[in-house]
Amino acid sequence: MSEFDLIRRYFTRATPGAMLGVGDDAALLQVSAGNVLAVSTDMLVSGTHFLPDADPFLLGHKILAVNLSDLAAMGAAPRWAMLAIALPPKDDGGADEVWLAQFSAGFFALAQQHGVELVGGDTTRGSLNLCVTILGEVPAQQALRRSGAQAGDEIWVSGCLGDAALALAHLQGRIALSAAELAACLPALHRPQPRVELGLALRGIASSAIDISDGLLADFGHILDASQMGAEIEFAALPVSPTLRGHAVGANELLARQCILSGGDDYELCFTVPAARHAEVESISARLNLPLTRIGKIVAGRGCIMHDAAGNPINIEARGYDHFR
Ligand code: ADP
Ligand code: MG
């Protein structure tokens, strides 16, 4: 199969929302009137982000999900994606069509769910490497940024924190989960659900937002840096699944805390909202059937202070994942 047959078979679908999609030297795209383009790129590398034998359907889902999560954090509506892929050849030198069929099925299943059209990319031989550029749109003044948090704003997070890291810790043999517990946590690691609808609902309400990919502390820290603010967070208020809570005792307490605060791969949104808009956040939670939890408040000054249930400060030296540290 030639490179072009491969692209036609696995990566070419109808793109009614584009002026021109896959097949020419560039795609042609028109943003809706009054909107600006929101663009973001995320890459998954074999050996760094996943093992070479990872399930291709789940990889197709995840490479798009992590990109959608970035647009969600901006309050942008996803429209199009570009896919650059390096693919190792099979032993006979040809492309692995079983892998490609499953990968593209995972990718397009999530794309369809969010109305995203694949409009181009690049395909090359090499060590397995997946890179998606996502394009979306948002009214210029309504984009959510990291820099808008104000003293007194409430801090919220969606879903629950740490399940993906807990599942990974199990797979790495650092903790032993029962089969039922693993089944409860594994979807967070393998099939993260980007909070696109939440990002859209927070337009005009949130003062700042970020998606949590490197752990709450690291990513929320970016909001504080960009906003030049400090924060007080109640550890006991952080949303944690029953599975993870069940392991947050005894010998595993520290590991569980690391999963919650700096585990990474959560793909939840962390955002700030003026206290006067508290009820609006609650009604968004009800409308989207998505748990949203207030975890603390923004204060003047710098740094993040975390308290336990008794009001004592918790040491939060734990850092998020950093590829170069
Ligand atoms: P060029 O040589 O001009 O860069 P390519 O041969 O790389 O073009 O790609 C041909 C067409 O197929 C282009 O429209 C490109 O955007 C598209 N394309 C290539 N790889 C992919 C892919 N993995 N997914 C989607 N579209 C792709
Ligand atoms: Mg090319």
CSV table of C-alpha atoms and ligand atoms in Angstrom, one decimal:
chain,number,residue,atom,x,y,z
A,1,MET,CA,0.0,0.0,0.0
A,2,SER,CA,1.4,3.4,-1.0
A,3,GLU,CA,1.6,6.3,1.4
A,4,PHE,CA,-1.3,8.0,-0.4
A,5,ASP,CA,-3.5,4.9,-0.3
A,6,LEU,CA,-2.8,4.7,3.4
A,7,ILE,CA,-3.9,8.4,3.9
A,8,ARG,CA,-6.9,7.9,1.7
A,9,ARG,CA,-8.0,4.7,3.5
A,10,TYR,CA,-7.3,5.5,7.1
A,11,PHE,CA,-7.3,9.3,7.4
A,12,THR,CA,-9.7,10.7,4.8
A,13,ARG,CA,-13.3,11.4,5.9
A,14,ALA,CA,-15.8,13.9,4.7
A,15,THR,CA,-15.0,17.4,6.0
A,16,PRO,CA,-18.2,19.5,5.3
A,17,GLY,CA,-17.0,22.1,7.8
A,18,ALA,CA,-13.8,22.9,5.8
A,19,MET,CA,-13.5,24.7,2.5
A,20,LEU,CA,-10.8,22.1,1.6
A,21,GLY,CA,-9.6,19.1,3.6
A,22,VAL,CA,-7.2,16.2,3.1
A,23,GLY,CA,-5.6,15.9,-0.3
A,24,ASP,CA,-4.1,19.2,-1.3
A,25,ASP,CA,-1.0,21.0,-0.2
A,26,ALA,CA,-2.9,22.8,2.6
A,27,ALA,CA,-6.4,22.8,4.1
A,28,LEU,CA,-8.5,25.9,3.7
A,29,LEU,CA,-10.5,26.9,6.8
A,30,GLN,CA,-13.0,29.6,7.5
A,31,VAL,CA,-13.6,30.7,11.1
A,32,SER,CA,-17.2,31.8,12.0
A,33,ALA,CA,-17.8,35.5,12.0
A,34,GLY,CA,-16.7,37.2,15.2
A,35,ASN,CA,-14.6,34.3,16.3
A,36,VAL,CA,-10.8,33.9,16.5
A,37,LEU,CA,-8.9,30.7,15.9
A,38,ALA,CA,-7.6,28.8,18.9
A,39,VAL,CA,-4.7,26.5,18.0
A,40,SER,CA,-2.8,24.0,20.1
A,41,THR,CA,-0.5,21.0,19.5
A,42,ASP,CA,0.2,18.0,21.7
A,43,MET,CA,2.5,15.0,20.9
A,44,LEU,CA,2.6,11.5,22.3
A,45,VAL,CA,5.9,9.7,21.9
A,46,SER,CA,6.4,5.9,22.2
A,47,GLY,CA,8.6,5.1,25.1
A,48,THR,CA,7.9,8.5,26.8
A,49,HIS,CA,4.1,8.7,26.9
A,50,PHE,CA,3.1,5.1,26.2
A,51,LEU,CA,4.6,1.7,25.5
A,52,PRO,CA,5.2,0.5,21.9
A,53,ASP,CA,2.6,-2.2,22.3
A,54,ALA,CA,-0.2,0.1,23.6
A,55,ASP,CA,-3.7,-0.5,22.3
A,56,PRO,CA,-3.9,1.5,19.0
A,57,PHE,CA,-7.7,2.3,19.4
A,58,LEU,CA,-7.0,3.8,22.8
A,59,LEU,CA,-4.0,5.8,21.4
A,60,GLY,CA,-6.2,7.2,18.7
A,61,HIS,CA,-8.6,8.3,21.3
A,62,LYS,CA,-6.0,9.7,23.6
A,63,ILE,CA,-3.9,11.7,21.1
A,64,LEU,CA,-7.1,13.6,20.2
A,65,ALA,CA,-8.4,13.8,23.8
A,66,VAL,CA,-5.3,15.5,25.1
A,67,ASN,CA,-5.6,18.1,22.4
A,68,LEU,CA,-9.3,18.6,22.9
A,69,SER,CA,-8.6,19.2,26.6
A,70,ASP,CA,-6.4,22.2,25.7
A,71,LEU,CA,-9.1,23.7,23.7
A,72,ALA,CA,-11.6,23.1,26.5
A,73,ALA,CA,-9.4,25.0,28.8
A,74,MET,CA,-9.5,28.0,26.5
A,75,GLY,CA,-13.3,27.8,26.2
A,76,ALA,CA,-12.9,27.1,22.5
A,77,ALA,CA,-15.2,25.0,20.3
A,78,PRO,CA,-13.2,22.4,18.5
A,79,ARG,CA,-13.5,22.4,14.7
A,80,TRP,CA,-10.6,20.8,12.9
A,81,ALA,CA,-7.5,18.7,13.5
A,82,MET,CA,-4.2,18.0,11.8
A,83,LEU,CA,-2.4,14.6,12.4
A,84,ALA,CA,1.3,14.1,12.0
A,85,ILE,CA,2.3,10.5,12.5
A,86,ALA,CA,5.6,8.6,12.3
A,87,LEU,CA,4.9,4.8,12.0
A,88,PRO,CA,7.4,2.0,12.2
A,89,PRO,CA,7.1,-0.5,9.3
A,90,LYS,CA,6.2,-4.2,9.9
A,91,ASP,CA,8.9,-6.8,9.4
A,92,ASP,CA,8.0,-7.1,5.7
A,93,GLY,CA,8.6,-3.3,5.3
A,94,GLY,CA,4.9,-2.4,4.8
A,95,ALA,CA,2.6,-0.4,7.0
A,96,ASP,CA,0.8,-2.1,9.9
A,97,GLU,CA,-2.7,-2.0,8.6
A,98,VAL,CA,-4.3,-3.7,11.6
A,99,TRP,CA,-2.7,-1.0,13.8
A,100,LEU,CA,-3.8,1.8,11.5
A,101,ALA,CA,-7.4,0.6,11.3
A,102,GLN,CA,-7.7,0.5,15.1
A,103,PHE,CA,-5.9,3.8,15.6
A,104,SER,CA,-8.0,5.6,13.1
A,105,ALA,CA,-11.2,4.1,14.5
A,106,GLY,CA,-10.3,5.4,18.0
A,107,PHE,CA,-9.4,8.8,16.6
A,108,PHE,CA,-12.5,9.2,14.5
A,109,ALA,CA,-14.9,7.9,17.2
A,110,LEU,CA,-13.8,10.8,19.5
A,111,ALA,CA,-13.6,13.2,16.6
A,112,GLN,CA,-17.2,12.5,15.6
A,113,GLN,CA,-18.4,12.9,19.2
A,114,HIS,CA,-17.0,16.5,19.2
A,115,GLY,CA,-17.7,17.5,15.6
A,116,VAL,CA,-13.9,17.6,14.8
A,117,GLU,CA,-12.9,17.1,11.1
A,118,LEU,CA,-9.4,15.8,10.2
A,119,VAL,CA,-8.3,18.2,7.5
A,120,GLY,CA,-4.6,17.2,6.9
A,121,GLY,CA,-1.4,16.0,8.4
A,122,ASP,CA,1.8,14.2,7.5
A,123,THR,CA,2.7,10.6,7.4
A,124,THR,CA,6.2,9.2,7.6
A,125,ARG,CA,8.2,6.1,8.6
A,126,GLY,CA,9.9,6.3,11.9
A,127,SER,CA,9.7,5.4,15.6
A,128,LEU,CA,6.0,5.6,16.6
A,129,ASN,CA,5.2,9.3,17.3
A,130,LEU,CA,1.8,10.9,17.2
A,131,CYS,CA,1.3,14.7,16.9
A,132,VAL,CA,-2.1,16.4,16.6
A,133,THR,CA,-2.7,20.1,16.0
A,134,ILE,CA,-6.2,21.0,17.0
A,135,LEU,CA,-8.0,24.1,15.7
A,136,GLY,CA,-11.1,25.6,17.3
A,137,GLU,CA,-12.9,28.9,17.6
A,138,VAL,CA,-14.0,31.2,20.3
A,139,PRO,CA,-15.4,34.8,20.4
A,140,ALA,CA,-12.3,36.9,20.8
A,141,GLN,CA,-13.3,38.4,24.2
A,142,GLN,CA,-14.5,35.1,25.7
A,143,ALA,CA,-11.4,33.0,25.5
A,144,LEU,CA,-10.5,31.6,28.9
A,145,ARG,CA,-6.9,32.4,29.8
A,146,ARG,CA,-4.6,31.5,32.7
A,147,SER,CA,-4.1,35.1,33.6
A,148,GLY,CA,-7.5,36.4,34.9
A,149,ALA,CA,-7.8,35.1,38.4
A,150,GLN,CA,-8.6,37.8,41.0
A,151,ALA,CA,-8.4,37.8,44.8
A,152,GLY,CA,-11.5,36.4,46.3
A,153,ASP,CA,-12.3,34.2,43.3
A,154,GLU,CA,-13.3,30.6,44.0
A,155,ILE,CA,-11.1,27.7,42.7
A,156,TRP,CA,-13.0,24.8,41.1
A,157,VAL,CA,-12.0,21.5,39.5
A,158,SER,CA,-14.1,19.1,37.4
A,159,GLY,CA,-14.4,15.3,37.9
A,160,CYS,CA,-11.9,13.7,40.2
A,161,LEU,CA,-8.2,13.8,40.6
A,162,GLY,CA,-5.5,11.1,40.6
A,163,ASP,CA,-7.3,8.1,39.2
A,164,ALA,CA,-5.1,8.0,36.0
A,165,ALA,CA,-1.9,8.2,38.2
A,166,LEU,CA,-3.3,5.5,40.5
A,167,ALA,CA,-3.9,3.2,37.5
A,168,LEU,CA,-0.4,3.9,36.2
A,169,ALA,CA,1.1,3.2,39.7
A,170,HIS,CA,-0.6,-0.2,39.6
A,171,LEU,CA,0.7,-1.0,36.1
A,172,GLN,CA,4.2,0.0,37.3
A,173,GLY,CA,3.9,-2.3,40.4
A,174,ARG,CA,4.1,0.6,42.9
A,175,ILE,CA,0.7,-0.3,44.4
A,176,ALA,CA,-1.6,-3.3,44.1
A,177,LEU,CA,-5.2,-2.6,43.2
A,178,SER,CA,-7.9,-5.3,43.0
A,179,ALA,CA,-9.4,-6.1,39.6
A,180,ALA,CA,-12.5,-4.1,40.4
A,181,GLU,CA,-10.4,-1.1,41.6
A,182,LEU,CA,-8.2,-1.2,38.5
A,183,ALA,CA,-11.3,-1.4,36.3
A,184,ALA,CA,-12.6,1.7,38.0
A,185,CYS,CA,-9.4,3.7,37.5
A,186,LEU,CA,-8.1,2.5,34.1
A,187,PRO,CA,-10.5,4.5,32.0
A,188,ALA,CA,-9.1,7.7,33.4
A,189,LEU,CA,-5.6,6.7,32.1
A,190,HIS,CA,-6.6,5.2,28.8
A,191,ARG,CA,-9.8,7.0,27.8
A,192,PRO,CA,-9.7,10.5,29.3
A,193,GLN,CA,-12.8,12.5,28.5
A,194,PRO,CA,-11.9,16.1,27.5
A,195,ARG,CA,-14.2,18.6,29.2
A,196,VAL,CA,-15.1,20.5,26.0
A,197,GLU,CA,-18.7,21.2,27.0
A,198,LEU,CA,-17.6,22.6,30.4
A,199,GLY,CA,-15.1,24.9,28.7
A,200,LEU,CA,-17.9,26.3,26.5
A,201,ALA,CA,-20.2,26.7,29.5
A,202,LEU,CA,-17.5,28.6,31.4
A,203,ARG,CA,-17.3,31.3,28.7
A,204,GLY,CA,-18.1,34.6,30.4
A,205,ILE,CA,-18.1,33.0,33.8
A,206,ALA,CA,-14.6,31.7,34.6
A,207,SER,CA,-11.9,34.3,35.3
A,208,SER,CA,-9.2,31.8,34.4
A,209,ALA,CA,-8.9,28.2,33.4
A,210,ILE,CA,-6.3,25.5,32.7
A,211,ASP,CA,-6.5,21.8,31.9
A,212,ILE,CA,-4.7,19.5,34.4
A,213,SER,CA,-2.3,17.3,32.5
A,214,ASP,CA,0.8,17.5,34.7
A,215,GLY,CA,-1.0,17.4,38.1
A,216,LEU,CA,-3.1,19.9,40.0
A,217,LEU,CA,-0.3,21.6,41.8
A,218,ALA,CA,1.9,22.2,38.7
A,219,ASP,CA,-1.0,23.3,36.4
A,220,PHE,CA,-2.9,25.4,38.9
A,221,GLY,CA,0.5,26.9,39.7
A,222,HIS,CA,0.5,28.2,36.1
A,223,ILE,CA,-2.7,30.1,36.8
A,224,LEU,CA,-1.2,31.7,39.9
A,225,ASP,CA,1.9,32.7,38.0
A,226,ALA,CA,0.0,34.1,35.1
A,227,SER,CA,-2.5,35.9,37.3
A,228,GLN,CA,0.2,37.0,39.8
A,229,MET,CA,-2.0,35.7,42.7
A,230,GLY,CA,-1.8,33.3,45.6
A,231,ALA,CA,-4.2,30.7,46.8
A,232,GLU,CA,-5.5,28.7,49.7
A,233,ILE,CA,-6.7,25.2,49.0
A,234,GLU,CA,-8.3,22.7,51.3
A,235,PHE,CA,-6.8,19.2,50.8
A,236,ALA,CA,-9.9,17.5,52.2
A,237,ALA,CA,-12.1,19.3,49.6
A,238,LEU,CA,-10.2,17.8,46.6
A,239,PRO,CA,-12.5,15.5,44.6
A,240,VAL,CA,-11.1,12.0,44.9
A,241,SER,CA,-12.7,8.7,43.8
A,242,PRO,CA,-13.7,6.1,46.4
A,243,THR,CA,-11.0,3.8,45.1
A,244,LEU,CA,-8.2,6.4,45.5
A,245,ARG,CA,-9.6,7.5,48.9
A,246,GLY,CA,-9.6,3.9,50.0
A,247,HIS,CA,-5.8,3.8,49.4
A,248,ALA,CA,-5.0,7.1,50.9
A,249,VAL,CA,-4.2,5.6,54.3
A,250,GLY,CA,-1.3,3.9,56.0
A,251,ALA,CA,1.7,2.9,53.9
A,252,ASN,CA,0.1,4.2,50.7
A,253,GLU,CA,-0.9,7.6,52.0
A,254,LEU,CA,2.1,9.5,50.4
A,255,LEU,CA,1.6,7.7,47.1
A,256,ALA,CA,-2.1,8.5,47.1
A,257,ARG,CA,-1.3,12.2,47.9
A,258,GLN,CA,1.1,12.3,45.0
A,259,CYS,CA,-1.5,10.9,42.7
A,260,ILE,CA,-4.0,13.5,43.7
A,261,LEU,CA,-1.7,16.5,43.7
A,262,SER,CA,0.9,15.8,41.0
A,263,GLY,CA,0.0,12.6,39.3
A,264,GLY,CA,-0.7,13.9,35.9
A,265,ASP,CA,-2.9,12.7,33.0
A,266,ASP,CA,-6.1,13.9,34.8
A,267,TYR,CA,-7.4,16.1,31.9
A,268,GLU,CA,-9.9,17.8,34.2
A,269,LEU,CA,-10.3,21.5,34.1
A,270,CYS,CA,-9.2,23.8,37.0
A,271,PHE,CA,-10.8,27.2,36.9
A,272,THR,CA,-11.5,30.3,38.9
A,273,VAL,CA,-14.8,32.1,39.2
A,274,PRO,CA,-15.9,35.3,41.0
A,275,ALA,CA,-17.6,34.2,44.3
A,276,ALA,CA,-20.8,36.0,43.1
A,277,ARG,CA,-21.2,33.4,40.3
A,278,HIS,CA,-21.0,30.3,42.6
A,279,ALA,CA,-24.6,29.3,41.8
A,280,GLU,CA,-24.0,29.5,38.0
A,281,VAL,CA,-21.2,26.9,38.4
A,282,GLU,CA,-23.5,24.7,40.4
A,283,SER,CA,-26.1,24.8,37.7
A,284,ILE,CA,-23.5,24.1,35.0
A,285,SER,CA,-22.5,21.0,37.0
A,286,ALA,CA,-26.2,19.9,37.1
A,287,ARG,CA,-26.8,20.6,33.4
A,288,LEU,CA,-23.7,18.7,32.2
A,289,ASN,CA,-24.1,16.0,34.8
A,290,LEU,CA,-20.4,16.6,35.7
A,291,PRO,CA,-19.2,16.9,39.3
A,292,LEU,CA,-17.6,20.3,39.9
A,293,THR,CA,-16.0,20.9,43.2
A,294,ARG,CA,-14.9,24.1,44.9
A,295,ILE,CA,-11.4,23.5,46.4
A,296,GLY,CA,-10.3,26.9,47.7
A,297,LYS,CA,-9.9,30.5,47.0
A,298,ILE,CA,-7.6,33.0,45.3
A,299,VAL,CA,-5.8,35.4,47.7
A,300,ALA,CA,-3.6,38.4,47.1
A,301,GLY,CA,0.1,37.7,47.3
A,302,ARG,CA,2.0,34.7,45.9
A,303,GLY,CA,2.2,31.0,46.5
A,304,CYS,CA,-0.3,28.2,47.3
A,305,ILE,CA,-1.1,27.2,50.8
A,306,MET,CA,-2.8,23.9,51.5
A,307,HIS,CA,-4.6,23.0,54.7
A,308,ASP,CA,-5.7,19.6,56.0
A,309,ALA,CA,-9.2,19.1,57.6
A,310,ALA,CA,-7.9,20.3,60.9
A,311,GLY,CA,-6.6,23.6,59.4
A,312,ASN,CA,-2.9,22.6,59.6
A,313,PRO,CA,-0.7,23.4,56.6
A,314,ILE,CA,0.2,20.5,54.4
A,315,ASN,CA,3.7,20.3,52.9
A,316,ILE,CA,3.2,20.5,49.1
A,317,GLU,CA,6.7,20.1,47.7
A,318,ALA,CA,5.4,17.5,45.2
A,319,ARG,CA,6.0,18.7,41.7
A,320,GLY,CA,4.2,18.0,38.5
A,321,TYR,CA,5.8,15.9,35.7
A,322,ASP,CA,8.5,17.8,33.9
A,323,HIS,CA,10.3,16.1,30.9
A,324,PHE,CA,13.5,18.0,31.5
A,325,ARG,CA,13.9,17.7,35.2
B,1,ADP,P1,2.9,17.2,0.9
B,1,ADP,O1,4.0,16.3,0.3
B,1,ADP,O2,2.5,18.3,0.0
B,1,ADP,O3,3.3,17.7,2.2
B,1,ADP,P2,1.7,14.9,1.8
B,1,ADP,O4,2.0,13.9,0.7
B,1,ADP,O5,2.4,14.9,3.0
B,1,ADP,O6,1.6,16.3,1.1
B,1,ADP,O7,0.1,14.7,2.2
B,1,ADP,C1,-0.9,14.6,1.2
B,1,ADP,C2,-2.2,15.1,1.8
B,1,ADP,O8,-2.5,14.2,2.8
B,1,ADP,C3,-2.1,16.5,2.4
B,1,ADP,O9,-3.3,17.1,2.2
B,1,ADP,C4,-1.9,16.2,3.9
B,1,ADP,O10,-2.4,17.2,4.7
B,1,ADP,C5,-2.7,14.9,4.0
B,1,ADP,N1,-2.2,14.0,5.1
B,1,ADP,C6,-1.0,13.4,5.1
B,1,ADP,N2,-0.9,12.6,6.2
B,1,ADP,C7,-2.0,12.7,6.9
B,1,ADP,C8,-2.6,12.1,8.1
B,1,ADP,N3,-1.9,11.3,8.8
B,1,ADP,N4,-3.8,12.4,8.4
B,1,ADP,C9,-4.5,13.3,7.7
B,1,ADP,N5,-4.1,13.9,6.5
B,1,ADP,C10,-2.9,13.6,6.1
B,2,MG,MG,4.0,16.3,3.7
